[in-house]
Coordinates of C-alpha atoms in Angstrom, one line a residue:
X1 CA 17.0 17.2 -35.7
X2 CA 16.7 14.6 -33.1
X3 CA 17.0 11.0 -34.4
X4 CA 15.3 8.9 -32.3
X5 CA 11.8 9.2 -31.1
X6 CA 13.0 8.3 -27.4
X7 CA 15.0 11.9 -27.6
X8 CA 11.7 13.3 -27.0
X9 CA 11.2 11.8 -24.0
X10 CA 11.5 13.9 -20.6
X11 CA 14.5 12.3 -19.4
X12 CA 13.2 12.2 -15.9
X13 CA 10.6 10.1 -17.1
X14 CA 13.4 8.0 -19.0
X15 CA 15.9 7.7 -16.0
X16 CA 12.6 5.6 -14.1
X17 CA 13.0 2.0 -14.2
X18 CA 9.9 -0.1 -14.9
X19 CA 7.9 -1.3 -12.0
X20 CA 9.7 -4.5 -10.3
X21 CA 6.0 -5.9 -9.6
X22 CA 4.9 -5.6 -13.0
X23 CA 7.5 -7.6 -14.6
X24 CA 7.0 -10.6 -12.3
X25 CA 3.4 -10.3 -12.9
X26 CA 3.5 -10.1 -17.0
X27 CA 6.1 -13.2 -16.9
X28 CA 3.4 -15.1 -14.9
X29 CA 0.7 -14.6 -16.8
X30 CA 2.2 -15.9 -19.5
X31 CA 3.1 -19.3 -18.2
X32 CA 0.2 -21.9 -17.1
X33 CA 0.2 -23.3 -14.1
X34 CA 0.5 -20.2 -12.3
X35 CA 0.6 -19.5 -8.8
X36 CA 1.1 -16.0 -8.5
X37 CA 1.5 -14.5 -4.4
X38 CA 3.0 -11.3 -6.5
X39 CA 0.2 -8.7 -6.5
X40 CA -1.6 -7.1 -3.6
X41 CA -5.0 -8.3 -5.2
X42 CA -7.6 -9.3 -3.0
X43 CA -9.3 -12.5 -3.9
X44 CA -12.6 -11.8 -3.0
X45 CA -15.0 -10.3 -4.9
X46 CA -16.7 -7.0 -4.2
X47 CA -19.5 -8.0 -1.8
X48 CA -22.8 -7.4 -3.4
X49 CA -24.0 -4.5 -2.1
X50 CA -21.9 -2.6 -2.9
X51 CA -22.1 -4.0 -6.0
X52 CA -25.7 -3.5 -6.0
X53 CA -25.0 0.0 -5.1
X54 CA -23.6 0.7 -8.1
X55 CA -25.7 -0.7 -10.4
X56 CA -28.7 1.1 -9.0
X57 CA -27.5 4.3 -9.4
X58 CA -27.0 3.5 -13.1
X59 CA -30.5 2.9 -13.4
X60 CA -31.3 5.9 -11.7
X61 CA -29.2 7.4 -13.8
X62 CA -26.3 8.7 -11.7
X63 CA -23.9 9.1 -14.6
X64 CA -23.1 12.7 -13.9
X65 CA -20.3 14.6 -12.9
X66 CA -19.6 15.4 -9.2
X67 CA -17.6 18.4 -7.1
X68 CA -13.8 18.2 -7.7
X69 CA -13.6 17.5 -3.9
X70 CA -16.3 14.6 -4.7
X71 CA -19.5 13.9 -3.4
X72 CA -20.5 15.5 -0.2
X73 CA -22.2 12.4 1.7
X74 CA -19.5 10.5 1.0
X75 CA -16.7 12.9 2.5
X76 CA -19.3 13.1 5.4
X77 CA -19.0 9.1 5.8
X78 CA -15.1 9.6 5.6
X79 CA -15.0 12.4 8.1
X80 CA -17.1 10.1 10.3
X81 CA -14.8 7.0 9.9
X82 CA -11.5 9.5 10.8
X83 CA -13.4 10.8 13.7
X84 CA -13.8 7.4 15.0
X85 CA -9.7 7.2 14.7
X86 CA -9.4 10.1 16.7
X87 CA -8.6 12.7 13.8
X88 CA -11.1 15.2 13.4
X89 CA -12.4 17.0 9.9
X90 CA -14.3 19.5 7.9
X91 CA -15.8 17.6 5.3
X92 CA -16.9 20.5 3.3
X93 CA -13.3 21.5 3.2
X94 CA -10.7 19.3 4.5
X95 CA -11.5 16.3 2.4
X96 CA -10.9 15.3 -1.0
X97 CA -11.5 12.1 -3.3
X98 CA -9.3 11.2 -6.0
X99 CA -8.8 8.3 -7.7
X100 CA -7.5 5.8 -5.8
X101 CA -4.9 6.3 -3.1
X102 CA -2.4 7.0 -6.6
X103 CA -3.7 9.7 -7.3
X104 CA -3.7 11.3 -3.5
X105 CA -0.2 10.4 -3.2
X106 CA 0.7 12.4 -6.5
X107 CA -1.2 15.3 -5.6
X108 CA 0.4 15.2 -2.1
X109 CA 4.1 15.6 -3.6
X110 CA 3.4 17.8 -6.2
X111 CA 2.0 20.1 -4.1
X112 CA 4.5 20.1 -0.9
X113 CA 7.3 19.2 -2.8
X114 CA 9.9 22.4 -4.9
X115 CA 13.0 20.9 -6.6
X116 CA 15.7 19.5 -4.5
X117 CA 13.5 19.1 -1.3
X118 CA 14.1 15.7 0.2
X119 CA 11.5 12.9 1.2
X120 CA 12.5 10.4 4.2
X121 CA 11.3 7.0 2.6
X122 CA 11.4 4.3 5.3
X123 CA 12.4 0.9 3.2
X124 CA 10.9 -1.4 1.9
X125 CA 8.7 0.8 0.9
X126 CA 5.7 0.4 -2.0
X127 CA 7.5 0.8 -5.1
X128 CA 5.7 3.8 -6.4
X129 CA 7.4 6.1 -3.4
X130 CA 10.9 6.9 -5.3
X131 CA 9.7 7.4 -8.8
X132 CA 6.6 9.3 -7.5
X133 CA 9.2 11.5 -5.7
X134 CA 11.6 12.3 -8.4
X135 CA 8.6 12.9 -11.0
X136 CA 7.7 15.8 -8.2
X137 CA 11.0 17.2 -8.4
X138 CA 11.9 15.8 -4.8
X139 CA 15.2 14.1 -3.5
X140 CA 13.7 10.3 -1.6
X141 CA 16.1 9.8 1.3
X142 CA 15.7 6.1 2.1
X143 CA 15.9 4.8 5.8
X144 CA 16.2 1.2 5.7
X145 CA 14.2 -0.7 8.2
X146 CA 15.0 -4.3 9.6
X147 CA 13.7 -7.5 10.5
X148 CA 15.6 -6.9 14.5
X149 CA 13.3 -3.8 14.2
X150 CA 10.4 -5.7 13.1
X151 CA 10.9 -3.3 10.1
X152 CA 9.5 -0.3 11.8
X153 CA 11.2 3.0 11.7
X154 CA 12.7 4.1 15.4
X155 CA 13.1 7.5 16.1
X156 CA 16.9 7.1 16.2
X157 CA 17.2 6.3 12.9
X158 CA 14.8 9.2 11.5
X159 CA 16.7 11.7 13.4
X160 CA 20.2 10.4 11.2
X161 CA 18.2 10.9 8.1
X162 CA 17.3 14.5 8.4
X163 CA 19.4 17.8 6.9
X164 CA 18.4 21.1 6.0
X165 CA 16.7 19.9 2.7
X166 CA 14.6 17.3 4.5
X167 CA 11.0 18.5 4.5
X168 CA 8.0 15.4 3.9
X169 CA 8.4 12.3 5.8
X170 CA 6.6 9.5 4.1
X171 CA 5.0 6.6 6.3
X172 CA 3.2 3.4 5.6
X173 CA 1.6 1.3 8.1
X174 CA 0.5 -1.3 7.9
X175 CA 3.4 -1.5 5.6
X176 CA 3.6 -2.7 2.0
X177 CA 5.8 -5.0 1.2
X178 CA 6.7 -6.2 4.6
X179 CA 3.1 -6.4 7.0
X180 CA 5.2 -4.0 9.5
X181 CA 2.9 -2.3 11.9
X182 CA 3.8 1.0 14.3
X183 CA 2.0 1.4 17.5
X184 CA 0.8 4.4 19.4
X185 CA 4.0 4.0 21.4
X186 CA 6.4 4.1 18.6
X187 CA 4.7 6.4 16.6
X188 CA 4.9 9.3 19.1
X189 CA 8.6 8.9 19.1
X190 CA 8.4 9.8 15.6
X191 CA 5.9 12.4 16.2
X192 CA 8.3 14.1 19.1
X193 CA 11.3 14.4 15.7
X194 CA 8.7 15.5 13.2
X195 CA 7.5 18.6 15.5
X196 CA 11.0 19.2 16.5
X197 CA 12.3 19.4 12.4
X198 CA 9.3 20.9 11.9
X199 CA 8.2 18.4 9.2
X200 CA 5.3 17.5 7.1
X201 CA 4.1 13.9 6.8
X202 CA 2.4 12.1 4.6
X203 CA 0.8 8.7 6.1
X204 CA -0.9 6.1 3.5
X205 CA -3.1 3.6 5.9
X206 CA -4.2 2.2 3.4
X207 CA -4.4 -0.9 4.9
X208 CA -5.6 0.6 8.1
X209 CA -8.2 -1.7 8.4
X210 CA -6.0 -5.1 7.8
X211 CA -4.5 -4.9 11.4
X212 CA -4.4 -8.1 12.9
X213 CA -2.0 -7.4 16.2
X214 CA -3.2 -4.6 18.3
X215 CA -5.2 -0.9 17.4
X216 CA -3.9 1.0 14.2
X217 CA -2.9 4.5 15.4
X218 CA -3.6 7.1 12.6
X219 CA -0.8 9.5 12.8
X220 CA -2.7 12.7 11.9
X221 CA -5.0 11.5 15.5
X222 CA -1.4 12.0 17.3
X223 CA -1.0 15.3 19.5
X224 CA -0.5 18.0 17.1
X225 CA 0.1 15.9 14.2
X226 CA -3.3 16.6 12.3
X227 CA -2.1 20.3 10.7
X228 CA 1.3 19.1 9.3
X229 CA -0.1 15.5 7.8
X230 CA -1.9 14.4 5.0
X231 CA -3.8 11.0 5.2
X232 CA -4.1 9.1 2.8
X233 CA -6.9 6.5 2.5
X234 CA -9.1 4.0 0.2
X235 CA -11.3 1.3 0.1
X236 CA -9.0 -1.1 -2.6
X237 CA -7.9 -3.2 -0.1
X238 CA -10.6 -3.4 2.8
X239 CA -13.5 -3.6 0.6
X240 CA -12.0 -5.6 -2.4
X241 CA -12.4 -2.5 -4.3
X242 CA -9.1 -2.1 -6.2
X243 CA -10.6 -1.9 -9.6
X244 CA -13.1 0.8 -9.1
X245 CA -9.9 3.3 -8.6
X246 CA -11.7 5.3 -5.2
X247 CA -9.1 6.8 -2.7
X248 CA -9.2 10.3 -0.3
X249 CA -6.6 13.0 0.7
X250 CA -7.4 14.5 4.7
X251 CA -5.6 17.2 5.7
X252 CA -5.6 21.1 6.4
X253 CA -7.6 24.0 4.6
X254 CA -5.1 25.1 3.0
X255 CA -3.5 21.7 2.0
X256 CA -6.3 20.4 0.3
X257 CA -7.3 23.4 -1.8
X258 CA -4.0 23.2 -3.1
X259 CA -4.5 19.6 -4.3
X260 CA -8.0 20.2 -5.6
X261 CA -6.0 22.5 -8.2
X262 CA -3.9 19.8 -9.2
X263 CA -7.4 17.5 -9.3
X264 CA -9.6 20.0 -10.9
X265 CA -6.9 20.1 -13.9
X266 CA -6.0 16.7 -14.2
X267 CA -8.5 14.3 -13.3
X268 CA -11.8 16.7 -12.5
X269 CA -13.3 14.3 -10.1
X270 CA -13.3 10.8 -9.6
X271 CA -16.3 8.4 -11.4
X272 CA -19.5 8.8 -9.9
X273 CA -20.7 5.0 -9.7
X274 CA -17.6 4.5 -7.4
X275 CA -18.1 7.1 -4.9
X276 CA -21.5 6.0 -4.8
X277 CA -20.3 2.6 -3.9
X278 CA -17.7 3.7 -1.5
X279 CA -20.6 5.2 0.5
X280 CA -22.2 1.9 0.4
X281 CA -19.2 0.5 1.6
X282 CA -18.9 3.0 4.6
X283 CA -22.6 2.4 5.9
X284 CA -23.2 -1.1 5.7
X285 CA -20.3 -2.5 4.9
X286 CA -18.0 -3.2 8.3
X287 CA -19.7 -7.2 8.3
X288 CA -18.3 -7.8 4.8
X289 CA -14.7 -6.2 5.6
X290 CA -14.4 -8.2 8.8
X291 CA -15.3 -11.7 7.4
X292 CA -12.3 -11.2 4.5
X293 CA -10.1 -9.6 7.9
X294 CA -10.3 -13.0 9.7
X295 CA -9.9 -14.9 6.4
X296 CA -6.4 -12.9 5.4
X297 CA -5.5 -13.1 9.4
X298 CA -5.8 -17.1 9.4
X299 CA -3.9 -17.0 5.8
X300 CA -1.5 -14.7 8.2
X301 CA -0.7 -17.3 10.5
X302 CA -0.7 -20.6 7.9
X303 CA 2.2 -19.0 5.7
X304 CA 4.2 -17.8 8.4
X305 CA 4.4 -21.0 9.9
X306 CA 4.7 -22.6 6.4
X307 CA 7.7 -20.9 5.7
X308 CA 9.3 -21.7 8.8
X309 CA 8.5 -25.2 8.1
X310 CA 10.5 -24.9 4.6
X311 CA 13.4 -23.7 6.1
X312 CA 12.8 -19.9 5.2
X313 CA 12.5 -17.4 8.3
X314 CA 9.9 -15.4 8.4
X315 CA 9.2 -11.8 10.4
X316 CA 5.4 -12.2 11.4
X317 CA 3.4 -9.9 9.6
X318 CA 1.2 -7.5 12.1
X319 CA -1.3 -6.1 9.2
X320 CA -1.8 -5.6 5.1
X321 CA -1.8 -9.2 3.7
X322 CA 1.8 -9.4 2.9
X323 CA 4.7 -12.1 4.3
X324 CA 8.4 -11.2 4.0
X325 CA 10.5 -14.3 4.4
X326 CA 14.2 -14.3 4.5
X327 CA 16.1 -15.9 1.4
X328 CA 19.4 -15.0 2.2
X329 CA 20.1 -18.9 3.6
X330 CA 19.6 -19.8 0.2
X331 CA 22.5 -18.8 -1.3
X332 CA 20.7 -17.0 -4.3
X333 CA 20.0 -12.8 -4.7
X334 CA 16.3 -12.1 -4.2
X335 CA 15.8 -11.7 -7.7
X336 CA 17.6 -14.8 -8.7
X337 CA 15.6 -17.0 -5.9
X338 CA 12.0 -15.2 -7.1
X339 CA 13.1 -16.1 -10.9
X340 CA 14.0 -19.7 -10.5
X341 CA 10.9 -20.4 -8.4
X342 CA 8.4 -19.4 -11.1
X343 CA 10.8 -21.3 -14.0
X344 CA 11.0 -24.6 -11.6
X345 CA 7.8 -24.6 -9.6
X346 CA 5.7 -21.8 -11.4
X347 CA 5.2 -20.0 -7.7
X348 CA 5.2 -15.9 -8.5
X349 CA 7.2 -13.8 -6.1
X350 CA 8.8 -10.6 -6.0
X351 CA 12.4 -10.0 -5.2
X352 CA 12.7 -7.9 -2.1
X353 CA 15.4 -5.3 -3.5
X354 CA 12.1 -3.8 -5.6
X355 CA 11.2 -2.3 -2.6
X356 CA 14.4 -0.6 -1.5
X357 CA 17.5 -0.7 0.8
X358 CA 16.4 -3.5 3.3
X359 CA 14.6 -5.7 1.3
X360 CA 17.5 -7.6 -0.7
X361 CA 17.7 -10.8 1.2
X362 CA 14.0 -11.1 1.2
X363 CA 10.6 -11.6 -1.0
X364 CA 7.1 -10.2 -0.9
X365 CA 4.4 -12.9 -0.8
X366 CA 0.8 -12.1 -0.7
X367 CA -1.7 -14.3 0.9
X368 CA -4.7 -12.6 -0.8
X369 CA -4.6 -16.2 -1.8
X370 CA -7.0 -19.2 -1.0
X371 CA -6.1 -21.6 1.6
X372 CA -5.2 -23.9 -1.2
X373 CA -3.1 -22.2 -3.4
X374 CA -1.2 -20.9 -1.0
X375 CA -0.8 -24.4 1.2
X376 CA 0.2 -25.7 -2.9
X377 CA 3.0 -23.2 -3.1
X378 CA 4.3 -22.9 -0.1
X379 CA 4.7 -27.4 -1.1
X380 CA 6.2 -26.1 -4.3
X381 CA 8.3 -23.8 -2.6
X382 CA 9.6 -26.5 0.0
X383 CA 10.3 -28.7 -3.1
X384 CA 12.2 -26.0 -4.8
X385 CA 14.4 -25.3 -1.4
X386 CA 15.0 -29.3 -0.7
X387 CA 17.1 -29.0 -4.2
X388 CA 18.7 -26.7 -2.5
X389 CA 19.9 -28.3 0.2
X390 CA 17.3 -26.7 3.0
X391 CA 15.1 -29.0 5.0
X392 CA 11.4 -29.4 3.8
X393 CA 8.9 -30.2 6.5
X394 CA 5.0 -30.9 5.7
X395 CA 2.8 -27.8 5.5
X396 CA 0.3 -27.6 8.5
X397 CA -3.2 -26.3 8.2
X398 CA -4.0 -24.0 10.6

């Protein structure tokens, strides 16, 4: 007889640790005064088409199940959108939408992924990678990145990850947490060691469409990269869509069908009302998602400079809408520095380790912010660091 309920717990599920972003966020929203840069929320509102959109079809009455693999016009709009990236496919049967990215990341691993196969994680990486890895049965093999490298994984340092167990290779770019970017250049060095290990990838772009320096490159347009990746895609963060839960899955025949088992089973198909306004999105949209572009690019630019002002160093951020200054001058841990900001100066940051090896000396901020609360905390945060004994210089508006 087991004497505590927590005995019947998987202990896989057990051995994860709560989410590092969470804890941040529930401490801030419980203190007034807030000024939270800690979650990747956009602070725009859905524009109103799309919102219109939606409620339309609910007086049309669109309340209705769809296909596991979701609506067909809209996979046609997402096959058109990955065409215009260079990656070619079958909408009928190389496309599925899940709900959210989440979800498309889970059915990825659990359906490449036996026990003890090992996933190369470049770090900082989103912090759902590891625990979404073990949960899958997999082994993550972290590759920590660098602010020298401009936190982009070289080919070199790939190739020193990979055994006889390695089999997915998971990227991000733009990344989360540190606005990292890979060009074409760069990414078919990584592309000449995938072939040559004879890899899978999986490549989240989410934020594909937040690329402020350069072209994003998706991976799966790379010469013979399309058969061994999944992509993995949404409209959270370019649309300001993160609470109607919409994401897709691209990748071969065979691929897909295997992760519409998983979906068929698990989730059946994602709601109706947001595919419908993810379509909206996709036709008439592209106005909207540029205007809140050049809004989080000019937010870009004023915190990276403000932080330099402070007297924090700061890697400049080539897409998502994420800054990743360097605390280590401070003389505090990541986690101490983001915990004494929001007790002295109520400013909400994450600590850096979260995200993995390479992130300990630094915090994620997001500027999904307005101009003005971010200008008021990067002055709270210059107060905070003057205690300290680090120069504080006025905050220019750029």
């Amino acid at each position: 007889m087991r004497t505590k309920w927590s005995e019947y717990i998987n202990p896989a599920v057990q051995q994860i640790p709560p989410s590092g972003i969470r804890r941040f966020f529930d401490l801030a929203t419980e203190m007034e005064g807030v000024i939270s840069l800690g979650v990747g929320e956009p602070d725009f509102v859905t524009p109103w088409h799309i919102r219109e959109a939606c409620i339309y079809s609910l007086h049309r009455g669109r309340t209705t199940y769809t296909s596991n693999h979701g609506l067909l016009e809209l996979r046609e709009g997402i096959a058109d959108y990955l065409s215009s990236q260079g990656a070619r496919y079958n909408p009928r049967k190389e496309i599925l939408v899940t709900v959210g990215v989440s979800e498309a990341l889970d059915l990825a691993f659990r359906t490449l992924i036996c026990p003890g196969d090992e996933v190369i994680i470049p770090t900082p990486c989103y912090v759902s990678y590891l625990p979404c890895t073990e949960l899958a049965g997999g082994v993550p093999v972290t590759v920590a990145t660098s602010m020298e490298d401009q936190f982009r994984l070289t080919a070199d340092k790939l190739e020193a990850a990979i055994t006889p167990k390695s089999k997915v290779l998971l990227l991000c770019f733009p990344n989360n947490p540190t606005g990292a970017v890979m060009d074409r250049e760069n990414l078919l060095k990584i592309a000449e060691v995938v072939r040559k290990h004879d890899l899978l990838v999986i490549s989240d772009e989410v934020y594909d469409r937040l690329t402020y320096t350069g072209q994003h490159t998706c991976f799966a347009a790379l010469p013979g990269m399309q058969e061994r990746t999944i992509v993995l895609n949404g409209f959270s963060k370019a649309y300001a869509m993160t609470g109607w839960r919409l994401g897709y899955a691209a990748a071969n025949e065979e691929f897909i069908a295997a992760m519409t088992k998983i979906h068929q089973y698990t989730m059946l198909c994602a709601p109706i009302t947001a595919q419908v306004s993810a379509l909206e999105a996709l036709r008439h949209g592209k106005a909207a998602m540029e205007d809140m572009v050049a809004h989080y690019n000019r937010r870009r630019r004023l915190v990276v400079q403000g932080f330099k002002e402070i007297g924090l160093p700061c890697f400049e951020p080539g897409g998502a809408f994420y800054a990743f200054p360097y605390i280590g001058n401070t003389g505090l841990t990541a986690t101490e520095f983001a915990e004494n900001l929001l007790l002295e100066e109520k400013v909400a940051v994450i600590p850096g380790d979260v995200f993995g090896p390479g992130g300990e000396d630094c915090v994620r901020c997001s500027y999904a912010s307005s101009v003005e609360d971010l200008t008021e905390a990067l002055q709270r945060m210059g107060r905070f660091l003057k205690r300290r004994g680090l120069q504080n210089s006025k905050v220019v508006y750029i």
